[in-house]
């Protein structure tokens, strides 16, 4: 970005594009301009939008309320796919379609809240450690290394065993405790790079205070990699929630979770594959969508990686 | 640093009898893995309001480090200031508590940098960055600060300032970027402006425009200007006096005309002799032989002696003090008289 022809060069590369001149060519508007033309981004964004609508308003797509135990009829257990039950019924005679839709909410909540907690905690500590350096940095870095040494599944099992209850918030906490060091490292590295840039020295010479330099000059220039990694992590957190629920330490009945549904259906899988396959399919699509989004965002924010 | 009494920053209007800014016997060292690098070894210079001091020297001569010490933007550690004073209107900045020091930065003493593209924050518009000075230091509203930013952009001759205020640094050409940097630096009417190689990254025609702009702004506001450069051509028209640095020391200081007419230090003479001249076309260009000194392992005696055509035995053992050549000039050479006579011939 060292020359003034960058915006026009970029437009040309995208073959014609729009005739509108790029007016504010900030990193973010440039990235947005770039993103809107990527099939990868459009595909994942549409998928995520659909999943979000399902998560927020599952009632729009089904009249069955799976949270109400009366919706299940034991006599109709393991029915195949039909007009009445699109995805069939499970071991307890509950409608798999409705349960899969209602399961989206917990996955999204765990994924989003874990991402927010890790980005804020890891990002803030990383910002401080990278900016202050010295003893503060050493202290934080050693602490994160302790966390890196804990195998994540074992760590999460242990934390959830201590809580004795598995719900959305304890799962979020367990995942966040183990995941923030990664965000920390990425933020710290980005801050150290940004800190030595001339504009930070210039800001100091022109009288900016330390907090101002940290939040106004360094943070906006260091936040891009954290956003990328957080987007990709969102998908893996959703998968991790399913994994923990499958193992019986995550969400528990009567909460609905894809991992829990897979776990419940696995013993009668050959007899009735639908109760396992459909939540697994939704899970895979959701995780895939977020990872694809992360990839697209990374490409847009860091053209050099392409 | 010893703290005996807490000095107080003098007011802008303080009737100073001394110079505006005086650097006195400043030493700066850097602790590195290879040892202590003595970047600045006893530099002294002074600056009066409305005056332009050019600090001339090659890379590693300590000219930028001195400027950073004045601004107080050296990273300490690894940097250390074992000795010296930097008096601003009589107050030693080095003994000033940090909160008062911060009051000086940007408001009383300001600085512009060599590469304006990397010195401007890439994620904010130039208008945002200029108006930040007013919002932070003057507590102005966003709207008023932006209005002031446009005024400043006009003042540093950026065409169509009103339309360009929301553009990002990379959308400007090199010369325009440097103007924006200058606008930020003069926003709060500093009494001293330090320009660290302000034109090095620019092409020659733009260089002249930037120097003209700086000179004009200086006339309007009567600020003192320290111009750090390695380009003798830039200096001649704008500077009042020159300090030539070599190996962390000032080897010669003089009024600008004196130094061009008759340098009194072999290094200065070498620099002037290496300027290409039309009347010597076709002849081999003069160059100072050898390499700049290694700051980790400075030569004994005079730092310039390994490269000096005037070297005698005592140059290897005794470091020359700054000899008085005239009422307004000095030269750190035992044999300045020979150099001086040679250069007048």
XYZ file of C-alpha atoms in Angstrom:
651
model
C 0.000 0.000 0.000
C 2.918 2.275 -0.556
C 1.526 4.044 -3.563
C -1.500 5.999 -4.518
C -2.606 3.793 -7.377
C -3.545 0.904 -5.106
C -7.341 1.381 -5.167
C -7.586 1.589 -8.930
C -5.239 -1.357 -9.388
C -7.423 -3.358 -7.105
C -10.554 -2.437 -9.025
C -8.981 -3.515 -12.263
C -8.082 -6.896 -10.856
C -11.684 -7.610 -10.095
C -12.555 -7.263 -13.720
C -14.696 -4.222 -14.346
C -16.580 -4.282 -11.073
C -18.605 -1.199 -10.353
C -18.039 2.200 -11.882
C -18.284 3.831 -8.474
C -14.996 5.415 -7.422
C -13.662 4.045 -4.130
C -13.980 7.037 -1.878
C -12.803 6.094 1.598
C -10.098 3.517 1.068
C -9.498 2.473 4.633
C -8.335 -1.029 5.447
C -11.865 -1.954 6.478
C -13.713 -0.451 3.545
C -11.140 -1.966 1.214
C -11.625 -5.332 2.868
C -15.395 -5.001 2.603
C -15.108 -4.007 -1.038
C -13.009 -7.110 -1.557
C -15.225 -9.445 0.463
C -18.424 -8.669 -1.394
C -16.926 -10.142 -4.533
C -15.802 -13.441 -3.047
C -17.977 -16.517 -3.592
C -16.431 -18.038 -0.468
C -17.620 -15.085 1.584
C -21.059 -14.910 0.008
C -21.626 -18.644 0.452
C -20.537 -18.731 4.075
C -22.374 -15.515 4.917
C -25.647 -16.820 3.488
C -25.229 -20.094 5.351
C -24.467 -18.295 8.613
C -27.430 -15.980 8.111
C -29.747 -18.968 7.702
C -28.309 -20.669 10.779
C -28.669 -17.473 12.793
C -32.325 -17.109 11.812
C -32.933 -20.726 12.823
C -31.140 -20.152 16.119
C -33.124 -17.050 16.971
C -36.546 -18.074 15.624
C -36.696 -21.876 15.426
C -40.476 -21.647 15.755
C -40.686 -20.171 12.248
C -39.723 -23.475 10.704
C -41.627 -25.975 12.823
C -44.827 -26.011 14.823
C -43.482 -28.720 17.129
C -42.009 -27.501 20.415
C -39.377 -30.099 21.311
C -38.742 -28.458 24.683
C -42.193 -29.636 25.689
C -41.930 -33.313 26.675
C -45.491 -33.875 25.501
C -44.293 -33.513 21.902
C -42.621 -36.915 22.098
C -44.522 -40.149 21.796
C -42.581 -43.202 22.911
C -44.823 -45.382 20.738
C -43.510 -43.593 17.647
C -39.803 -44.059 18.408
C -37.308 -44.382 15.540
C -39.750 -43.717 12.776
C -38.198 -43.120 9.360
C -38.431 -39.827 7.497
C -41.994 -38.939 6.583
C -44.280 -36.007 5.872
C -45.124 -35.674 9.554
C -41.515 -36.041 10.734
C -39.146 -34.719 8.047
C -36.066 -36.206 9.715
C -37.904 -39.075 11.417
C -38.068 -39.539 15.180
C -35.478 -40.523 17.750
C -35.293 -43.185 20.473
C -37.861 -41.387 22.604
C -40.201 -40.682 19.714
C -39.309 -36.973 19.546
C -39.264 -35.132 16.214
C -35.624 -34.959 15.006
C -36.303 -32.046 12.639
C -37.621 -29.815 15.417
C -34.871 -30.845 17.820
C -32.154 -30.173 15.239
C -33.520 -26.690 14.603
C -33.820 -25.904 18.297
C -30.304 -27.249 18.851
C -28.832 -24.481 16.705
C -29.399 -21.862 19.376
C -27.191 -23.474 22.020
C -24.415 -24.099 19.531
C -24.465 -20.496 18.351
C -24.645 -19.101 21.881
C -21.694 -21.193 23.038
C -19.707 -20.357 19.908
C -20.391 -16.621 20.045
C -19.951 -16.157 23.765
C -16.721 -18.163 23.863
C -15.390 -16.164 20.940
C -16.272 -12.860 22.572
C -14.721 -13.841 25.900
C -11.493 -15.120 24.331
C -11.188 -12.132 21.984
C -11.736 -9.602 24.776
C -9.649 -11.308 27.453
C -6.876 -12.580 25.196
C -6.907 -9.392 23.147
C -6.719 -7.086 26.153
C -3.958 -9.056 27.886
C -2.099 -9.352 24.591
C -2.365 -5.608 24.038
C -1.035 -4.809 27.493
C 1.727 -7.434 27.395
C 2.895 -6.438 23.915
C 2.764 -2.732 24.700
C 4.386 -2.806 28.135
C 6.925 -5.517 27.367
C 9.468 -6.475 30.013
C 8.258 -8.103 33.202
C 4.553 -7.735 32.405
C 5.058 -9.461 29.076
C 7.147 -12.227 30.611
C 4.543 -12.869 33.302
C 1.644 -13.087 30.846
C 3.620 -15.172 28.380
C 4.612 -17.732 31.000
C 1.022 -17.979 32.197
C -0.204 -18.655 28.672
C 2.443 -21.341 28.249
C 0.976 -23.162 31.243
C -2.384 -23.155 29.495
C -0.851 -24.317 26.241
C 0.552 -27.315 28.065
C -2.941 -28.534 29.068
C -4.542 -30.833 26.478
C -7.770 -29.010 25.698
C -10.251 -31.914 25.913
C -8.778 -33.066 29.226
C -8.731 -29.499 30.528
C -12.346 -28.919 29.581
C -13.370 -32.253 31.110
C -11.652 -31.280 34.328
C -13.179 -27.805 34.520
C -16.676 -29.110 33.800
C -16.203 -31.912 36.334
C -15.451 -29.260 38.943
C -18.649 -27.366 38.107
C -20.727 -30.562 38.185
C -23.323 -28.917 35.966
C -23.169 -28.641 32.223
C -24.958 -25.692 30.675
C -24.224 -23.075 28.048
C -22.312 -20.841 30.440
C -20.129 -23.454 32.109
C -19.214 -24.871 28.692
C -18.389 -21.337 27.504
C -16.203 -20.786 30.533
C -14.397 -24.103 30.122
C -13.660 -23.430 26.468
C -12.706 -19.794 27.003
C -10.282 -20.574 29.825
C -8.397 -22.898 27.517
C -8.627 -20.836 24.333
C -7.725 -17.264 25.366
C -3.944 -17.861 25.294
C -4.081 -18.332 21.526
C -5.767 -14.966 21.016
C -3.312 -13.499 23.498
C -0.316 -14.658 21.500
C -1.643 -13.387 18.214
C -2.551 -10.011 19.681
C 0.773 -9.686 21.447
C 2.732 -10.401 18.271
C 0.640 -7.934 16.266
C 1.070 -5.248 18.939
C 4.828 -5.709 19.055
C 4.958 -5.271 15.289
C 2.748 -2.184 15.380
C 4.596 -0.683 18.337
C 7.836 -0.254 16.444
C 6.179 1.492 13.500
C 7.106 5.091 12.806
C 3.587 6.365 13.336
C 3.708 5.229 16.937
C 6.992 7.064 17.469
C 5.494 10.062 15.689
C 2.403 9.951 17.891
C 4.655 9.984 20.943
C 6.654 12.893 19.573
C 3.430 14.814 18.984
C 2.398 14.353 22.589
C -0.048 11.417 22.621
C -0.386 9.744 26.031
C 0.399 6.060 26.561
C -3.245 4.878 26.756
C -4.057 6.906 23.670
C -1.167 5.369 21.746
C -2.216 1.913 22.925
C -5.905 2.151 22.033
C -5.945 4.659 19.186
C -2.750 3.976 17.323
C -1.732 0.397 18.068
C -5.022 -1.446 18.622
C -6.665 -0.588 15.264
C -3.502 -1.667 13.489
C -3.163 -4.915 15.418
C -6.746 -6.117 15.630
C -7.077 -7.659 12.147
C -5.369 -11.015 12.853
C -7.387 -11.388 16.054
C -10.620 -10.922 14.118
C -9.563 -13.551 11.599
C -8.590 -16.117 14.193
C -11.702 -15.421 16.250
C -13.952 -16.067 13.256
C -12.267 -19.381 12.527
C -12.287 -20.291 16.225
C -16.017 -19.660 16.429
C -16.534 -22.753 14.282
C -14.159 -24.861 16.313
C -15.832 -23.791 19.574
C -19.159 -25.019 18.222
C -17.527 -28.326 17.348
C -15.915 -28.468 20.791
C -19.271 -27.891 22.480
C -20.725 -30.790 20.513
C -17.736 -32.918 21.498
C -18.113 -32.156 25.200
C -21.870 -32.749 25.084
C -21.234 -36.036 23.280
C -18.882 -37.056 26.083
C -21.591 -36.252 28.599
C -19.949 -33.276 30.323
C -21.332 -30.480 28.140
C -24.999 -29.667 27.830
C -27.357 -32.201 29.390
C -30.952 -33.185 28.750
C -33.461 -31.603 28.663
C -31.249 -28.991 26.958
C -30.992 -29.653 23.256
C -27.575 -29.852 21.690
C -26.345 -31.406 18.469
C -23.586 -33.222 20.331
C -26.117 -34.597 22.784
C -28.408 -35.755 19.967
C -25.502 -37.532 18.252
C -24.594 -39.166 21.522
C -28.168 -40.330 22.175
C -28.597 -41.711 18.661
C -25.310 -43.556 18.312
C -26.356 -46.885 19.856
C -29.223 -47.435 17.463
C -27.454 -45.848 14.503
C -27.756 -48.835 12.137
C -31.419 -49.169 12.930
C -32.252 -45.478 12.657
C -29.469 -43.368 11.075
C -31.483 -40.130 10.692
C -31.395 -38.971 14.376
C -27.583 -39.039 14.183
C -26.995 -37.897 10.627
C -29.089 -34.735 10.632
C -27.614 -33.041 13.713
C -24.181 -34.123 12.466
C -24.907 -32.525 9.094
C -26.056 -29.249 10.676
C -23.039 -29.260 12.944
C -20.645 -29.791 10.042
C -22.291 -27.105 7.927
C -22.195 -24.564 10.756
C -18.549 -25.220 11.582
C -17.646 -25.156 7.904
C -19.482 -21.874 7.381
C -17.553 -20.089 10.124
C -14.202 -21.475 9.037
C -14.894 -20.425 5.453
C -15.905 -16.974 6.651
C -12.678 -16.735 8.618
C -10.682 -17.682 5.546
C -12.446 -15.101 3.416
C -11.909 -12.400 6.036
C -8.262 -13.297 6.314
C -7.775 -13.036 2.571
C -9.503 -9.672 2.521
C -7.609 -8.219 5.472
C -4.209 -9.530 4.533
C -3.774 -9.590 0.764
C -0.161 -10.637 1.173
C -1.156 -14.095 2.418
C -2.970 -14.936 -0.776
C 19.303 10.850 36.940
C 19.513 12.784 40.182
C 16.543 14.726 41.371
C 17.533 17.625 43.530
C 14.615 19.983 43.198
C 11.618 19.707 40.919
C 12.067 22.151 38.083
C 9.046 23.925 36.697
C 8.292 24.470 33.063
C 8.519 28.153 32.104
C 5.584 29.797 30.389
C 5.447 30.338 26.659
C 5.899 34.067 27.094
C 8.765 33.787 29.568
C 11.219 36.573 28.821
C 14.226 34.391 28.150
C 17.663 35.910 28.229
C 19.313 32.617 27.296
C 18.685 30.629 24.153
C 15.322 28.984 23.457
C 16.816 25.520 23.481
C 20.287 24.540 24.599
C 21.793 21.083 24.478
C 24.776 20.932 26.779
C 27.359 18.111 26.880
C 24.734 15.489 26.066
C 25.766 11.838 26.218
C 23.514 8.994 25.073
C 24.420 5.320 25.272
C 22.605 2.167 24.266
C 23.111 -1.074 26.162
C 23.212 -3.839 23.553
C 24.210 -7.468 23.664
C 27.515 -6.604 21.994
C 28.325 -3.905 24.512
C 27.612 -0.268 25.173
C 27.073 1.795 22.040
C 28.030 5.402 22.644
C 25.780 7.130 20.148
C 26.170 10.680 21.401
C 29.368 11.798 23.132
C 29.099 15.304 24.487
C 27.016 17.236 22.014
C 26.281 20.894 22.671
C 24.283 23.253 20.549
C 21.819 26.071 21.035
C 18.882 27.516 19.193
C 17.196 30.921 19.355
C 13.642 31.819 18.349
C 13.308 32.253 14.608
C 16.645 30.601 14.017
C 17.371 27.543 11.879
C 20.076 25.175 12.992
C 21.101 22.486 10.552
C 22.570 19.366 12.111
C 24.579 17.644 9.446
C 26.032 14.172 9.573
C 26.014 10.727 8.073
C 24.028 7.742 9.334
C 25.103 6.787 12.830
C 26.622 10.155 13.622
C 24.164 10.633 16.471
C 22.136 13.460 14.965
C 18.776 11.703 15.194
C 19.473 10.257 18.629
C 20.166 13.763 19.915
C 16.804 14.866 18.525
C 15.030 11.912 20.110
C 16.657 12.759 23.428
C 15.308 16.307 23.138
C 11.825 14.962 22.415
C 12.125 12.390 25.175
C 11.071 9.553 22.896
C 14.129 7.362 23.365
C 13.297 3.926 24.714
C 14.990 3.846 28.088
C 16.282 1.184 28.492
C 18.144 0.278 26.282
C 19.016 3.975 25.943
C 20.660 5.855 28.800
C 21.612 9.475 29.276
C 24.545 9.373 31.695
C 25.407 13.040 31.368
C 24.221 16.276 29.886
C 21.456 18.838 29.981
C 18.743 19.847 27.559
C 17.564 23.286 28.605
C 14.334 24.555 27.166
C 13.870 28.224 28.119
C 16.339 27.548 30.909
C 14.644 24.444 32.332
C 16.452 21.128 32.077
C 14.008 18.816 30.315
C 15.902 15.748 31.472
C 15.098 16.565 35.091
C 11.469 17.397 34.422
C 8.926 14.891 35.773
C 7.242 12.826 33.052
C 3.840 14.512 33.307
C 5.426 17.921 32.656
C 7.628 16.466 29.972
C 4.490 15.261 28.231
C 3.243 18.852 28.250
C 6.258 19.806 26.167
C 5.947 17.085 23.535
C 3.885 18.201 20.580
C 2.831 21.446 22.224
C 6.101 23.284 22.859
C 8.580 21.124 20.943
C 7.367 19.172 17.969
C 8.907 16.899 15.401
C 8.491 15.691 11.833
C 9.982 12.533 10.415
C 11.751 11.331 7.324
C 9.161 8.946 5.946
C 5.777 10.566 6.285
C 3.927 7.503 5.011
C 5.098 5.307 7.827
C 4.836 8.178 10.299
C 1.113 8.537 9.630
C -1.293 5.976 11.025
C -2.608 3.972 8.060
C -6.041 3.250 9.530
C -7.190 6.818 10.150
C -7.973 9.638 7.755
C -5.515 12.520 7.669
C -8.236 14.840 8.928
C -8.784 12.601 11.925
C -5.065 12.563 12.647
C -4.579 16.317 12.381
C -7.716 17.097 14.359
C -6.636 14.624 17.032
C -4.051 17.202 18.117
C -6.828 19.683 18.881
C -9.178 17.166 20.439
C -6.564 15.716 22.778
C -4.590 18.785 23.745
C -7.192 21.531 23.370
C -10.330 19.575 24.199
C -12.085 20.774 21.060
C -15.224 19.169 19.719
C -14.933 16.899 16.708
C -16.543 19.462 14.432
C -14.341 22.388 15.535
C -11.222 20.234 15.414
C -11.998 19.122 11.873
C -12.496 22.738 10.852
C -9.081 23.556 12.294
C -7.616 20.568 10.469
C -8.883 21.903 7.143
C -7.427 25.329 7.975
C -4.080 23.738 8.719
C -4.151 21.716 5.511
C -4.753 24.969 3.661
C -1.892 26.547 5.531
C 0.528 23.829 4.434
C -0.800 24.268 0.862
C -2.665 21.045 0.319
C -4.912 21.671 -2.661
C -8.635 21.026 -2.159
C -8.132 20.536 1.564
C -11.858 20.391 2.275
C -12.352 17.488 -0.134
C -9.260 15.622 0.954
C -9.708 15.846 4.703
C -11.334 12.408 4.783
C -8.700 10.696 2.655
C -6.252 8.160 4.023
C -2.466 8.695 4.090
C -1.766 6.230 1.267
C -3.983 8.248 -1.070
C -1.553 11.173 -0.946
C 1.724 11.653 -2.766
C 4.973 11.756 -0.814
C 5.215 15.539 -0.735
C 1.587 15.929 0.331
C 2.079 13.392 3.110
C 5.019 15.331 4.426
C 2.832 18.460 4.390
C 0.266 16.615 6.480
C 2.975 15.565 8.916
C 4.067 19.204 9.096
C 0.470 20.296 9.663
C 0.234 17.925 12.626
C 3.552 19.112 14.015
C 2.705 22.825 13.861
C -0.912 22.384 14.952
C -0.296 23.551 18.502
C 2.138 26.353 17.603
C 5.315 24.781 18.952
C 8.240 27.002 19.868
C 10.728 24.485 18.501
C 10.253 22.238 15.488
C 12.671 19.391 14.877
C 12.684 18.132 11.305
C 14.463 14.784 11.037
C 15.493 14.472 7.397
C 12.160 15.887 6.233
C 13.016 15.765 2.550
C 15.175 12.664 2.231
C 12.329 10.488 0.957
C 11.179 13.069 -1.583
C 12.303 13.979 -5.067
C 14.276 17.127 -5.659
C 11.549 19.512 -6.816
C 9.317 18.511 -3.922
C 12.263 18.867 -1.537
C 12.572 22.522 -2.424
C 8.844 23.110 -1.918
C 8.884 21.482 1.516
C 11.925 23.480 2.604
C 10.241 26.667 1.376
C 7.121 25.784 3.318
C 9.102 25.157 6.491
C 10.953 28.451 6.103
C 7.682 30.292 5.551
C 5.951 28.725 8.548
C 8.973 29.611 10.604
C 8.814 33.262 9.541
C 5.127 33.428 10.451
C 5.513 31.953 13.913
C 9.109 32.774 14.841
C 9.740 29.219 15.967
C 13.185 27.711 16.230
C 13.877 25.025 13.650
C 16.335 22.169 13.990
C 16.913 20.651 10.596
C 18.558 17.245 10.697
C 19.944 16.188 7.360
C 22.786 14.577 5.516
C 22.162 16.666 2.443
C 24.408 19.701 2.125
C 22.307 21.019 -0.729
C 19.197 21.272 1.414
C 21.003 23.205 4.106
C 22.563 26.068 2.220
C 19.447 28.135 1.514
C 17.513 27.772 4.723
C 19.902 27.322 7.647
C 21.365 30.132 9.747
C 23.992 27.953 11.359
C 25.318 24.467 10.981
C 26.569 21.833 13.373
C 28.454 18.998 11.680
C 28.393 15.728 13.597
C 30.746 12.787 13.317
C 30.923 9.748 15.594
C 28.514 11.218 18.142
C 30.357 14.523 18.449
C 30.050 17.942 16.924
C 33.197 18.342 14.872
C 32.457 21.770 13.515
C 29.888 24.471 14.073
C 29.627 27.733 12.239
C 27.340 30.168 10.505
C 26.180 28.732 7.245
C 28.137 31.092 4.971
C 31.382 30.592 6.829
C 31.248 26.851 6.547
C 30.616 26.813 2.829
C 33.293 29.384 2.169
C 35.981 27.909 4.370
C 35.465 24.696 6.326
C 37.801 24.319 9.282
C 37.474 20.576 9.829
C 38.808 17.915 7.464
C 35.487 16.035 7.601
C 33.459 19.075 6.590
C 35.990 19.834 3.913
C 35.703 16.267 2.642
C 31.923 16.552 2.514
C 32.053 19.799 0.551
C 34.699 18.426 -1.800
C 32.498 15.425 -2.574
C 29.677 17.559 -3.985
C 29.627 17.037 -7.772
C 30.458 20.246 -9.598
C 29.719 21.180 -13.168
C 33.121 22.778 -13.717
C 34.865 19.549 -12.709
C 32.858 17.396 -15.087
C 34.764 14.395 -16.359
C 37.120 14.250 -13.393
C 36.858 11.584 -10.748
C 34.564 12.619 -7.906
C 36.253 13.108 -4.560
C 35.180 10.723 -1.798
C 36.138 10.514 1.863
C 38.088 7.288 2.161
C 37.309 4.582 4.696
C 34.188 3.745 6.631
C 32.187 5.564 9.320
C 33.384 4.582 12.798
C 32.015 1.545 14.567
C 30.167 2.975 17.557
C 30.952 -0.139 19.608
C 34.645 0.322 19.035
C 35.428 3.985 18.548
C 38.939 4.868 17.422
C 41.244 6.285 20.070
C 41.868 10.011 19.940
C 40.016 11.819 17.189
C 37.229 9.632 15.801
C 37.975 10.838 12.284
C 41.707 10.090 12.325
C 41.589 6.795 10.352
C 40.086 8.664 7.397
C 41.791 12.009 7.801
C 44.277 13.373 5.247
C 45.584 15.862 7.862
C 46.357 13.192 10.459
C 49.416 13.618 12.696
C 50.597 11.356 15.496
C 48.764 13.183 18.258
C 45.408 12.717 16.477
C 45.649 9.001 17.256
C 46.116 9.583 20.974
C 44.405 12.849 21.920
C 40.792 13.640 21.178
C 40.647 17.270 20.050
C 38.432 19.695 21.990
C 36.251 22.137 20.083
C 38.810 24.842 19.247
C 37.560 28.361 18.802
C 38.002 29.323 15.169
C 36.147 32.614 15.367
C 33.573 34.296 17.581
C 30.744 32.176 16.150
C 32.499 29.024 15.078
C 34.497 26.114 16.380
C 36.287 23.083 15.019
C 37.268 19.871 16.777
C 40.549 19.407 14.943
C 44.098 19.900 16.230
C 45.086 21.132 12.795
C 42.080 23.257 11.944
C 44.356 26.121 10.953
C 45.872 24.065 8.116
C 42.449 22.916 6.945
C 41.135 26.433 7.174
C 44.027 27.878 5.178
C 43.790 25.118 2.580
C 40.109 25.636 2.060
C 40.461 29.386 1.603
C 42.942 28.966 -1.158
